[in-house]
Amino acid sequence: MKKPAATSFVPDRTQENLLLFSVFFVAAPHLLNLGWAIVLYFSLMAAWRFASGYRPALLPGRLLLFLLTLSGAALVYVDYHRFYGREAGSSLFLVGLGLKLMEMRNRRDVYLVVYLAFFVALTQYLFSQSIALAVYTLAAVALLISVLIGLNAGPVLSLKTQFRMAASLVAQAMPIMVVLFIFFPRIAGPLWKLPDDPSSAKTGLSDIIEPGSVSRLALSREPAFRADFEGPLPLPAERYWRGPVFWHTDGRRWTLPPERGRNTVQAPAFSGPAYRYTITLEPHQKRWVFALDLPKVFPENLAQTPEYLLLTPQNVGERRQYTISSYPNYRTGELSPAEREQGLQLPDRPSARMLRLVERWRRSSSDPKDIVNNALLHFREEPFVYTLNPPVIRDKPVDIFLFETRKGFCEHYATAFVYLMRVAGIPARVVTGYQGGQWNPVGKFLEVRQADAHAWTEVWLSEQGWTRVDPTAAVAPHRIEQGIDLDRQMADHEVSFSPVGRALADAAFDLHDWYDQARLIWASIDHAWNQRVLSYNPENQKRFWEALGIVDWRGLITWLTALLILCGVLVGLWLRPRRKPKAADPAMAAYNRFLKKMAKNGLVKQTGEGPRDFALRAASERPEAKEAIGAITTLFLRIRYGRQADPRDIDQLRRRVRAFRV
C-alpha cells in the first residue's frame, strides 16, 4: 500500500517568524555555554531560514543540506574532539536544531523542530540550575506551546490569544509539577551519568600548590559554599575551613599524599563549645568537603583522612548539603615516624642564608614554640608585602622570596614558613582551604567565596599536636580580622580589606548602598533555592515524608492521589465557564439618574411606558421643564437607538442630567 504523501506545509508568515523567534529564544543561553563557532553556525542557519521565508528559492537542496550536516558535525568535533559529553552533546543538539530548520517543509517537520527545541532547553540545565534559568525556561516553554497552538488553530487566533492560552496551560501545569517534584520518589544522583568532561571542572582550589595557585582565585565572586549555623557564629579568627593538606615539595611545587582510609585517623581530644552548621557545597569536581577546623561529627557517607580532611565517595559534581559539628579547640594525637619523616622532608640542602637565619633563632631558644614565634616576628618586622601581584620567581622560589622580593600572597608565606620550620627540625605541613566568609544579614548565613581561598600552616608541637600557625596573619592581620573587600580588590587588582570587618554578623540590616542590599537579597533568594529545591535529594525527601507521617508506599500513594485530585479541582474551578457581567451602559446610567430626579417630584415612569411617552406626559405636567425634558430624552434615544452615536453625546447627556432641576 502506498504511503500518503506528507501534508504540504503552507507557512503563515507570522507563525513561522514566531517559530524562529521561539527557537532562537530557547537557544540563546547557550551563548554562554558553547563555543562561538557552534553558536555562529546555529545563528546562520536560523537567519538563512528567515530569509528563505521571503525567498523560498534560497532553501538548500539535498546535496547542500548534506554538506551542511557534515560541516556542523566537523565543527563539533574540532571544538571538542568527540561527540559525547556535556558541551559536545549539547552542541550536537543545537547543530541538529539549526539543520532541522533548513529542511522544514511540512507540518511534521515543524513538530520535530518544536520538540527538538524542548530538548535544547533541557540541555541548559547541564550548565546551570539557577532561578533565572528556571524562569527563562518556563518562558521558553510557553513560547513553544504558543507555536503549537498557532500551528493547530491557524490564522483564527491572534498572537495575543496564543500567548494567553500558552501561559494558561503552563500555569495549570505548575501545581502538578510541584506535587510531583515533592512526592515522586527521587533517585540518588543525576538522571544520567555524564562521561568525564575536562572542560566541566569548576573554579576552586587545586590539588597542587605553586606560586599563583591560590591568588588566581582572589578576584572570583563565585561561591564556594554557604554555611547555616544553628547557634552563634564563630569569631573571624576561628573561620578556617579545612581543605587539602600538603606534605611533599620539590622546591617549587607542593603535592598531595595518596589518600588513606578513615581507620588510620587518630581521634583528637576536643574541648570547649562546638559549632553545629549545615554547609551547602557548590560543585567543584573534587571529593573535598570544607569543614570548620576541626570537624568531629559528620555524615556517615563522608570519610576522613589522617589530615582531618573530609571526603565524599565521588567527586562533587552537583550541589550537596552536609550537617557538621566542629570544635575550634582540640589536641591531636602523637606523631608517627612516617608523619615525622614527611613533615621534615626537604627537596635539597637549604641555602646558607636560610641556615644562618634559622640558626640565629635556635641560639635564641631551642624550644619549638619560641622558634615559631621568632619566625612570625621575622615576617612581621621585616619589610614583607602581602600582594596579589608578586614578582615571578623562576628558580629557588622560597629563598628568593624570603631574602630578595619579599612580596607574595598567602601561598608564598605558608610554603616559606613550612620550609623554615623543617630546616629548624620542626615537622610542618601546608593546609589550604578558605578563611573568613561574608555574613548575609538577610538570609542569616555565611557565604564563603572563591576569593576567600587561603593557605596556612600546621606545626607539630609535643604538648599540642598539630597546631595551626598562619604567617599571613603576621604580615597582614587585617586579612584575618576584617576579611576581604572584594569590590575594591577587583577594581585595584590588589589585596583590599573590609573597613567594617565582620561587624555585619552582629549588625542589623541597615546598609545604605542599594547595590549591596540587592546583592544580599538575591544571594538569600539563591541560597533558599539551593536549600529547598536543588538540594532536595532522596535523604531530604525521606525526612519530609516522615514529617508528614508517610512511612510506606500506601501513605505516599494516598498523599499523591489526594494532591493531584486537589490540583485537578482547582484547575477545573479556574477554567469553569463564567457569566460575564454586562458592562455598565453610561447612557442608561445617566437616564436613570434623570428618572430619579423626576420621581422625587412625583413623576414616576410607569412599567411599559416608553421614554418618548414619558417625556410627553412629564412635559404636560411640568411645562416649565418641557425643553430640558425633551433635550434629555432626545439625546438618550439617539445614543441608545441611533445608527451612529456621537461619543460627545454621552458627555452632553451627563451634563444636562446634572444641571436638570424641576
XYZ file of C-alpha atoms in Angstrom:
662
model
C 0.000 0.000 0.000
C 1.406 3.342 -0.958
C 2.078 5.705 1.917
C 0.235 9.008 1.785
C 2.391 11.965 0.962
C 3.266 14.301 3.800
C 0.938 17.216 4.125
C 2.431 20.201 2.362
C 3.345 22.944 4.756
C 1.995 26.296 3.646
C 3.736 28.685 6.023
C 1.955 31.586 7.605
C 4.470 34.398 7.750
C 3.572 35.442 11.305
C 3.571 31.876 12.643
C 6.883 30.986 11.007
C 8.531 34.117 12.385
C 7.135 33.254 15.824
C 8.632 29.765 15.476
C 12.055 31.163 14.522
C 11.964 33.667 17.371
C 10.978 30.930 19.848
C 13.754 28.612 18.681
C 16.350 31.373 18.923
C 14.999 32.357 22.360
C 15.416 28.755 23.523
C 18.993 28.544 22.233
C 20.142 31.964 23.494
C 21.514 30.804 26.924
C 23.965 28.538 25.109
C 25.800 31.692 24.024
C 27.417 31.468 27.478
C 27.960 27.699 27.413
C 29.170 26.584 23.995
C 31.921 27.533 21.582
C 31.418 30.614 19.419
C 31.698 28.573 16.200
C 28.741 26.359 17.206
C 26.591 29.341 18.175
C 27.525 31.168 14.966
C 26.637 28.075 12.900
C 23.186 27.855 14.500
C 22.607 31.611 14.091
C 23.473 31.397 10.386
C 21.023 28.505 9.912
C 18.253 30.473 11.666
C 18.989 33.620 9.628
C 19.085 31.574 6.411
C 15.685 30.082 7.203
C 14.272 33.534 7.992
C 15.466 34.892 4.629
C 14.103 31.868 2.751
C 10.668 32.635 4.172
C 10.617 35.664 1.863
C 12.541 33.973 -0.973
C 11.845 30.190 -0.964
C 14.454 29.662 -3.679
C 17.136 30.180 -1.010
C 16.294 26.871 0.682
C 19.140 24.357 0.211
C 18.771 21.205 -1.860
C 19.609 17.699 -0.680
C 23.302 17.890 -1.624
C 23.868 21.248 0.045
C 21.953 20.085 3.126
C 24.184 17.005 3.322
C 27.291 19.208 3.143
C 25.877 21.477 5.848
C 25.333 18.421 8.048
C 28.940 17.306 7.582
C 30.236 20.794 8.317
C 28.165 21.009 11.515
C 29.470 17.653 12.750
C 33.027 18.721 11.867
C 32.654 21.921 13.883
C 31.573 19.941 16.943
C 34.481 17.529 16.605
C 37.053 20.295 16.011
C 35.840 22.169 19.100
C 35.555 19.197 21.494
C 37.339 16.250 19.768
C 34.350 13.993 20.481
C 30.577 13.793 20.120
C 29.665 12.959 23.726
C 29.923 14.849 26.988
C 28.194 17.946 28.233
C 29.438 20.572 25.765
C 29.803 18.254 22.763
C 26.391 16.637 23.254
C 24.651 19.984 23.712
C 26.422 21.289 20.605
C 25.116 18.345 18.584
C 21.566 19.143 19.705
C 21.992 22.808 18.723
C 23.519 21.959 15.338
C 20.702 19.465 14.712
C 18.097 22.109 15.560
C 19.635 24.512 13.043
C 19.738 21.839 10.337
C 16.137 20.825 11.004
C 15.097 24.441 10.396
C 16.664 24.208 6.944
C 14.686 21.094 5.917
C 11.367 22.232 7.404
C 8.891 21.692 4.558
C 5.779 20.071 6.061
C 3.770 20.033 9.241
C 5.643 17.024 10.615
C 8.947 18.890 10.272
C 7.551 21.817 12.244
C 6.523 19.488 15.075
C 10.012 17.963 15.087
C 11.601 21.421 15.280
C 9.446 22.309 18.297
C 10.155 19.017 20.087
C 13.885 19.299 19.392
C 13.776 22.828 20.815
C 12.348 21.351 24.043
C 15.405 19.080 24.270
C 17.771 22.014 23.647
C 16.087 23.858 26.523
C 16.656 20.808 28.717
C 20.396 20.672 27.931
C 20.857 24.095 29.509
C 20.290 22.545 32.938
C 23.565 20.657 32.450
C 25.313 24.019 32.859
C 23.165 25.819 35.427
C 20.178 25.211 37.693
C 19.690 28.808 38.817
C 16.396 30.560 39.482
C 16.954 32.842 36.486
C 17.351 29.866 34.156
C 14.232 28.186 35.588
C 12.146 31.315 34.925
C 13.712 31.694 31.479
C 12.935 28.062 30.633
C 9.297 28.488 31.673
C 9.051 31.457 29.300
C 10.692 29.394 26.526
C 8.259 26.520 27.098
C 5.310 28.932 26.958
C 6.611 30.315 23.645
C 6.946 26.844 22.121
C 3.454 25.891 23.310
C 2.072 29.062 21.726
C 3.693 27.946 18.454
C 1.908 24.588 18.704
C -1.391 26.347 19.443
C -0.997 28.597 16.417
C 0.060 25.666 14.229
C -3.154 23.797 15.041
C -5.540 26.767 15.140
C -4.294 28.544 12.045
C -4.891 32.257 11.486
C -8.099 32.180 13.543
C -6.283 33.058 16.787
C -4.325 36.255 17.256
C -0.811 36.168 18.708
C -2.121 37.701 21.919
C -4.658 34.904 22.287
C -1.996 32.254 21.579
C 0.298 33.690 24.261
C -2.559 33.905 26.755
C -3.584 30.285 26.138
C 0.023 29.061 26.397
C 0.571 30.968 29.651
C -2.669 29.482 30.995
C -1.541 25.937 30.152
C 1.857 26.467 31.836
C 0.157 27.942 34.918
C -2.202 24.944 35.110
C 0.735 22.533 34.888
C 2.801 24.194 37.633
C 0.827 22.898 40.679
C 1.038 19.357 39.274
C 4.759 19.887 38.644
C 5.296 20.977 42.274
C 3.343 17.983 43.657
C 5.317 15.522 41.523
C 8.602 17.227 42.451
C 7.868 16.858 46.174
C 6.280 13.405 46.257
C 7.552 11.451 43.266
C 10.346 9.168 44.568
C 13.747 10.612 43.785
C 16.733 8.545 42.769
C 20.216 9.057 44.143
C 22.413 11.081 41.813
C 21.506 12.616 38.449
C 19.100 11.083 35.941
C 22.026 10.215 33.700
C 25.765 9.842 34.163
C 27.874 12.134 32.018
C 31.328 10.917 30.995
C 34.304 12.762 32.398
C 34.472 16.151 30.771
C 37.684 18.111 31.409
C 36.048 21.392 30.452
C 33.331 20.950 33.050
C 35.639 21.475 36.030
C 34.648 24.337 38.280
C 36.885 27.048 39.621
C 38.290 26.230 43.033
C 41.332 25.044 44.947
C 43.842 22.906 43.111
C 45.487 19.630 44.131
C 48.897 21.295 43.864
C 50.408 24.441 45.372
C 52.753 26.628 43.419
C 53.125 30.425 43.122
C 49.750 31.802 41.952
C 47.677 28.681 42.646
C 45.649 30.430 45.384
C 45.978 34.061 44.303
C 44.289 33.256 40.962
C 41.037 32.860 42.934
C 41.339 36.202 44.729
C 39.187 38.061 42.169
C 36.410 35.472 41.925
C 32.924 36.182 43.295
C 31.892 32.570 42.697
C 30.546 30.974 45.872
C 32.497 28.019 47.243
C 29.874 27.117 49.841
C 27.376 28.619 52.284
C 27.011 27.746 55.962
C 23.892 27.990 58.145
C 24.784 27.969 61.848
C 22.358 26.667 64.466
C 23.877 28.846 67.174
C 26.316 31.758 67.361
C 28.821 32.447 64.608
C 32.485 31.593 65.143
C 34.804 34.550 65.601
C 36.656 35.748 62.473
C 39.903 34.243 63.780
C 38.180 30.828 64.019
C 36.760 30.760 60.498
C 39.298 28.408 58.951
C 37.596 25.980 56.561
C 39.872 22.973 56.193
C 40.757 21.653 52.763
C 43.653 19.678 51.235
C 46.851 19.247 53.288
C 50.236 19.198 51.531
C 53.373 17.407 52.720
C 55.738 16.892 49.789
C 57.570 19.570 47.796
C 60.170 19.580 45.051
C 61.257 23.091 45.976
C 58.692 24.823 43.788
C 55.521 22.702 43.776
C 53.684 21.013 46.658
C 51.629 17.871 46.040
C 49.063 15.840 47.951
C 49.838 12.462 49.564
C 47.935 9.365 48.405
C 44.516 9.090 50.047
C 44.301 6.749 53.028
C 41.301 5.196 54.721
C 39.422 6.533 57.714
C 40.739 3.768 60.001
C 44.170 5.412 60.156
C 42.790 8.672 61.604
C 43.926 9.452 65.154
C 40.969 10.847 67.080
C 41.822 14.283 68.511
C 40.883 15.315 72.044
C 38.232 18.033 71.719
C 37.371 20.655 74.319
C 35.205 23.755 74.666
C 31.995 24.591 72.810
C 31.174 23.188 69.376
C 29.724 24.871 66.291
C 26.943 22.987 64.506
C 26.166 24.085 60.973
C 24.859 22.916 57.604
C 27.146 23.528 54.667
C 25.759 23.841 51.127
C 28.687 22.912 48.926
C 28.966 24.102 45.325
C 30.163 21.666 42.618
C 33.954 21.693 42.317
C 34.735 18.274 40.745
C 36.809 17.146 43.752
C 35.991 14.930 46.734
C 36.788 17.604 49.317
C 34.224 18.865 51.841
C 35.380 22.060 53.521
C 34.582 21.916 57.230
C 35.312 24.365 60.016
C 38.577 23.430 61.660
C 38.296 20.785 63.242
C 35.300 18.545 62.389
C 34.173 15.900 64.873
C 30.605 14.918 63.919
C 29.810 14.497 60.217
C 27.563 12.322 57.989
C 28.393 8.624 57.739
C 28.844 8.777 53.968
C 31.896 11.032 54.406
C 35.377 9.686 55.066
C 38.120 11.493 56.983
C 41.786 11.406 56.040
C 44.618 11.290 58.594
C 44.963 15.043 57.901
C 41.303 15.520 59.058
C 40.048 16.410 55.592
C 36.505 15.184 54.852
C 35.999 13.306 51.580
C 32.900 12.294 49.600
C 32.702 8.890 47.855
C 32.738 10.558 44.400
C 33.688 13.938 43.017
C 31.269 16.713 43.943
C 29.616 17.322 40.588
C 26.358 18.712 41.933
C 25.327 20.908 44.846
C 25.284 18.983 48.155
C 24.446 19.596 51.811
C 26.152 18.258 54.933
C 25.479 18.901 58.617
C 28.717 19.004 60.634
C 29.840 19.806 64.184
C 33.303 21.307 64.653
C 35.414 22.216 67.686
C 37.868 25.118 67.456
C 39.807 23.767 70.478
C 41.461 20.399 70.014
C 44.638 18.425 70.566
C 45.728 15.840 68.013
C 47.461 12.549 68.773
C 51.090 11.514 68.694
C 53.245 11.896 65.612
C 54.032 8.647 63.807
C 57.527 8.001 62.395
C 56.135 8.174 58.836
C 54.467 11.544 59.523
C 57.669 12.891 61.118
C 59.609 11.903 58.023
C 57.049 13.542 55.770
C 56.869 16.653 57.978
C 60.637 17.196 57.728
C 61.071 16.445 54.006
C 63.213 18.946 52.091
C 63.936 18.774 48.354
C 67.583 19.820 48.664
C 70.054 21.401 51.026
C 68.891 24.829 52.277
C 70.839 27.919 51.236
C 73.493 29.336 53.504
C 71.488 32.465 54.366
C 68.445 30.352 55.250
C 70.595 28.216 57.558
C 72.043 31.326 59.208
C 68.564 32.743 59.825
C 67.280 29.533 61.424
C 70.482 29.095 63.456
C 70.034 32.591 64.905
C 66.548 31.591 66.128
C 67.919 28.378 67.610
C 70.626 30.212 69.532
C 67.937 32.427 70.996
C 65.921 29.386 72.181
C 65.730 25.714 71.280
C 62.051 25.481 72.279
C 59.954 24.843 69.107
C 57.338 27.343 70.326
C 59.962 30.075 70.557
C 61.309 29.230 67.107
C 57.780 29.511 65.693
C 57.293 32.883 67.404
C 60.671 34.141 66.157
C 59.713 33.188 62.605
C 56.388 35.044 62.906
C 58.241 38.053 64.358
C 60.580 37.948 61.360
C 57.642 38.135 58.950
C 56.054 40.913 60.980
C 59.106 43.164 61.372
C 60.872 42.694 58.052
C 59.510 44.632 55.004
C 57.301 41.846 53.645
C 54.352 42.859 51.444
C 51.056 40.983 51.047
C 50.111 41.375 47.380
C 48.211 39.730 44.518
C 50.935 40.720 42.061
C 54.263 39.395 43.333
C 57.255 39.251 41.005
C 57.705 35.993 39.090
C 60.457 33.800 40.551
C 61.865 31.193 38.195
C 64.461 29.469 40.399
C 64.674 28.762 44.147
C 61.316 30.458 44.878
C 61.435 30.114 48.686
C 64.955 31.505 49.042
C 64.394 34.393 46.607
C 61.056 35.260 48.238
C 62.470 35.270 51.800
C 65.571 37.338 51.149
C 65.008 39.358 47.967
C 61.495 40.041 46.639
C 59.574 39.698 49.958
C 56.301 40.171 48.087
C 53.728 37.430 47.920
C 50.260 36.052 48.574
C 49.225 33.577 51.264
C 50.695 30.563 49.458
C 54.116 32.257 49.389
C 54.070 32.864 53.150
C 52.686 29.433 54.034
C 55.163 27.437 51.918
C 58.120 29.582 53.038
C 57.137 29.210 56.707
C 56.868 25.412 56.420
C 60.250 25.319 54.705
C 61.813 27.319 57.553
C 60.241 25.102 60.201
C 61.559 21.966 58.537
C 65.045 23.470 58.353
C 64.685 24.088 62.114
C 63.732 20.435 62.655
C 60.050 21.103 63.425
C 57.555 18.918 61.498
C 55.290 21.185 59.445
C 52.789 21.000 56.574
C 50.749 23.338 54.373
C 46.950 23.457 54.721
C 44.717 25.009 52.076
C 41.048 25.872 52.288
C 39.088 29.050 52.897
C 39.295 31.667 55.598
C 36.512 34.038 56.600
C 33.233 34.456 54.775
C 30.678 37.228 54.319
C 27.730 37.280 56.688
C 24.393 37.759 54.946
C 22.046 39.520 57.409
C 19.016 38.880 55.168
C 19.270 35.106 54.841
C 21.224 34.649 58.106
C 24.015 32.563 56.594
C 27.741 32.831 55.982
C 28.802 32.901 52.331
C 32.337 31.782 51.535
C 33.505 32.768 48.071
C 36.418 31.604 45.973
C 38.096 34.908 46.802
C 38.290 33.666 50.424
C 40.668 30.856 49.387
C 43.617 30.747 51.764
C 46.747 28.802 52.700
C 48.125 28.436 56.210
C 50.413 26.033 58.070
C 50.400 23.455 60.826
C 53.425 22.646 63.008
C 53.662 19.701 65.355
C 54.321 20.621 68.980
C 54.706 17.898 71.577
C 52.193 19.357 74.044
C 49.529 20.280 71.486
C 49.974 18.054 68.455
C 49.291 19.668 65.079
C 48.871 23.391 65.736
C 47.609 25.967 63.256
C 50.020 28.837 62.521
C 49.042 31.444 59.927
C 52.050 33.522 58.807
C 49.727 35.708 56.709
C 48.244 36.996 59.986
C 51.703 38.232 60.962
C 52.158 40.155 57.703
C 48.547 41.266 57.075
C 46.436 40.793 60.244
C 43.529 42.633 58.600
C 43.149 39.663 56.229
C 42.031 37.505 59.151
C 40.352 40.091 61.381
C 38.393 42.080 58.804
C 38.141 39.893 55.730
C 38.327 40.813 52.058
C 36.759 43.828 50.391
C 36.227 42.092 47.074
C 34.827 45.155 45.253
C 37.983 47.186 45.860
C 40.172 44.162 45.281
C 38.620 43.591 41.855
C 38.888 47.275 40.958
C 42.515 47.701 42.068
C 43.775 44.147 41.423
C 45.418 44.426 44.807
C 44.583 42.953 48.201
C 41.919 45.044 49.963
C 40.266 44.536 53.328
C 36.787 45.376 54.518
C 36.755 48.517 56.717
C 33.768 47.228 58.655
C 35.220 43.764 59.110
C 32.784 41.157 60.221
C 30.753 43.503 62.398
C 27.909 42.797 59.985
C 27.470 39.487 61.762
C 26.008 41.305 64.752
C 24.560 44.341 62.999
C 21.038 44.909 61.747
C 20.405 45.057 58.025
C 20.920 48.769 57.616
C 23.071 49.132 54.539
C 22.945 52.401 52.612
C 24.317 51.030 49.370
C 21.338 49.816 47.328
C 23.570 47.676 45.187
C 24.874 45.813 48.232
C 21.337 45.419 49.539
C 20.135 43.977 46.253
C 23.106 41.609 46.094
C 22.496 40.337 49.637
C 18.780 39.855 48.973
C 19.464 37.980 45.751
C 22.084 35.810 47.500
C 19.470 34.965 50.146
C 16.909 34.001 47.496
C 19.516 31.930 45.675
C 20.522 30.210 48.930
C 16.882 29.360 49.699
C 16.531 27.969 46.154
C 19.627 25.842 46.668
C 18.415 24.532 50.022
C 14.755 23.901 49.205
C 14.933 22.883 45.538
C 18.379 21.908 44.279
C 19.314 20.070 47.486
C 16.032 18.127 47.617
C 17.761 14.751 47.397
C 16.423 11.327 48.477
C 17.538 11.907 52.080
C 15.779 15.291 52.356
C 12.703 13.849 50.633
C 12.592 10.988 53.135
C 12.789 13.405 56.073
C 9.959 15.468 54.587
C 7.798 12.371 54.123
C 8.422 11.328 57.709
C 7.320 14.761 58.915
C 4.010 14.173 57.068
C 3.640 10.692 58.535
C 4.423 8.856 55.283
C 6.101 5.575 56.236
C 5.192 3.257 53.337
C 4.040 3.198 49.723
C 0.388 3.204 50.730
C 0.762 6.539 52.529
C 2.735 8.006 49.633
C 0.124 6.961 47.047
C -2.642 8.369 49.259
C -0.944 11.769 49.554
C -0.009 11.864 45.879
C -3.503 10.930 44.708
C -5.210 13.399 47.049
C -2.994 16.286 45.992
C -3.345 15.520 42.289
C -7.129 15.430 42.691
C -6.961 18.745 44.538
C -4.896 20.228 41.688
C -7.470 18.949 39.192
C -10.338 20.501 41.174
C -8.541 23.850 41.422
C -7.778 23.865 37.701
C -11.389 22.925 36.967
C -12.667 25.789 39.105
C -10.283 28.124 37.348
C -11.464 27.010 33.907
C -15.188 26.826 34.680
C -17.381 28.979 32.407
C -18.052 32.327 33.946
C -21.017 34.529 33.146
C -19.531 37.819 32.148
C -21.299 40.739 33.818
C -22.790 43.151 31.403
C -20.801 46.265 31.014
C -22.463 49.327 32.501
C -24.342 51.421 29.906
C -23.304 55.044 30.509
C -26.381 56.382 28.648
C -28.764 54.242 30.705
C -26.974 55.201 33.929
C -27.426 58.906 33.144
C -31.070 58.426 32.132
C -31.796 56.526 35.381
C -30.428 59.472 37.366
C -32.832 61.709 35.402
C -35.750 59.379 36.277
C -34.820 59.511 39.973
C -34.931 63.295 39.929
C -38.343 63.171 38.284
C -39.602 60.585 40.810
C -38.646 62.869 43.715
C -41.121 65.377 42.272
C -43.953 62.865 41.901
C -43.390 61.924 38.250
C -42.707 58.162 38.105
C -42.163 56.345 34.835
C -44.743 53.571 34.525
C -43.979 49.957 33.590
C -44.198 49.618 29.817
C -44.123 53.352 29.302
C -41.510 54.296 26.691
C -39.072 57.203 27.086
C -40.899 59.315 24.481
C -44.363 58.743 26.046
C -42.990 59.523 29.496
C -41.419 62.733 28.181
C -44.738 63.879 26.701
C -46.585 63.186 29.970
C -43.898 64.826 32.099
C -43.804 67.910 29.830
C -47.586 68.341 30.106
C -47.404 68.187 33.913
C -44.227 70.315 34.187
C -44.424 72.750 31.267
C -41.648 74.892 32.781
C -39.169 71.952 32.262
C -40.518 70.924 28.856
C -37.428 71.980 26.919
C -34.946 70.260 29.282
C -37.028 67.044 29.419
C -37.251 66.944 25.629
C -33.475 67.528 25.163
C -32.511 64.773 27.645
C -34.953 62.293 26.090
C -33.777 63.058 22.536
C -30.122 62.595 23.473
C -30.853 59.328 25.268
C -32.827 57.889 22.317
C -30.141 58.972 19.836
C -27.392 57.269 21.861
C -29.348 54.082 22.515
C -31.043 53.573 19.156
C -29.269 55.802 16.681
C -27.296 54.234 13.844
C -24.074 56.037 14.673
C -23.917 57.773 18.032
C -21.522 60.624 18.566
C -19.259 59.931 21.625
C -19.728 63.593 22.597
C -23.452 62.939 23.118
C -22.680 60.927 26.297
C -20.889 63.890 27.882
C -23.678 66.240 26.826
C -26.334 63.879 28.295
C -24.461 63.691 31.605
C -24.147 67.497 31.786
C -27.856 68.054 31.063
C -28.903 65.466 33.695
C -26.579 67.074 36.270
C -27.996 70.516 35.521
C -31.647 69.363 35.418
C -33.892 70.908 38.081
C -37.669 70.517 38.419
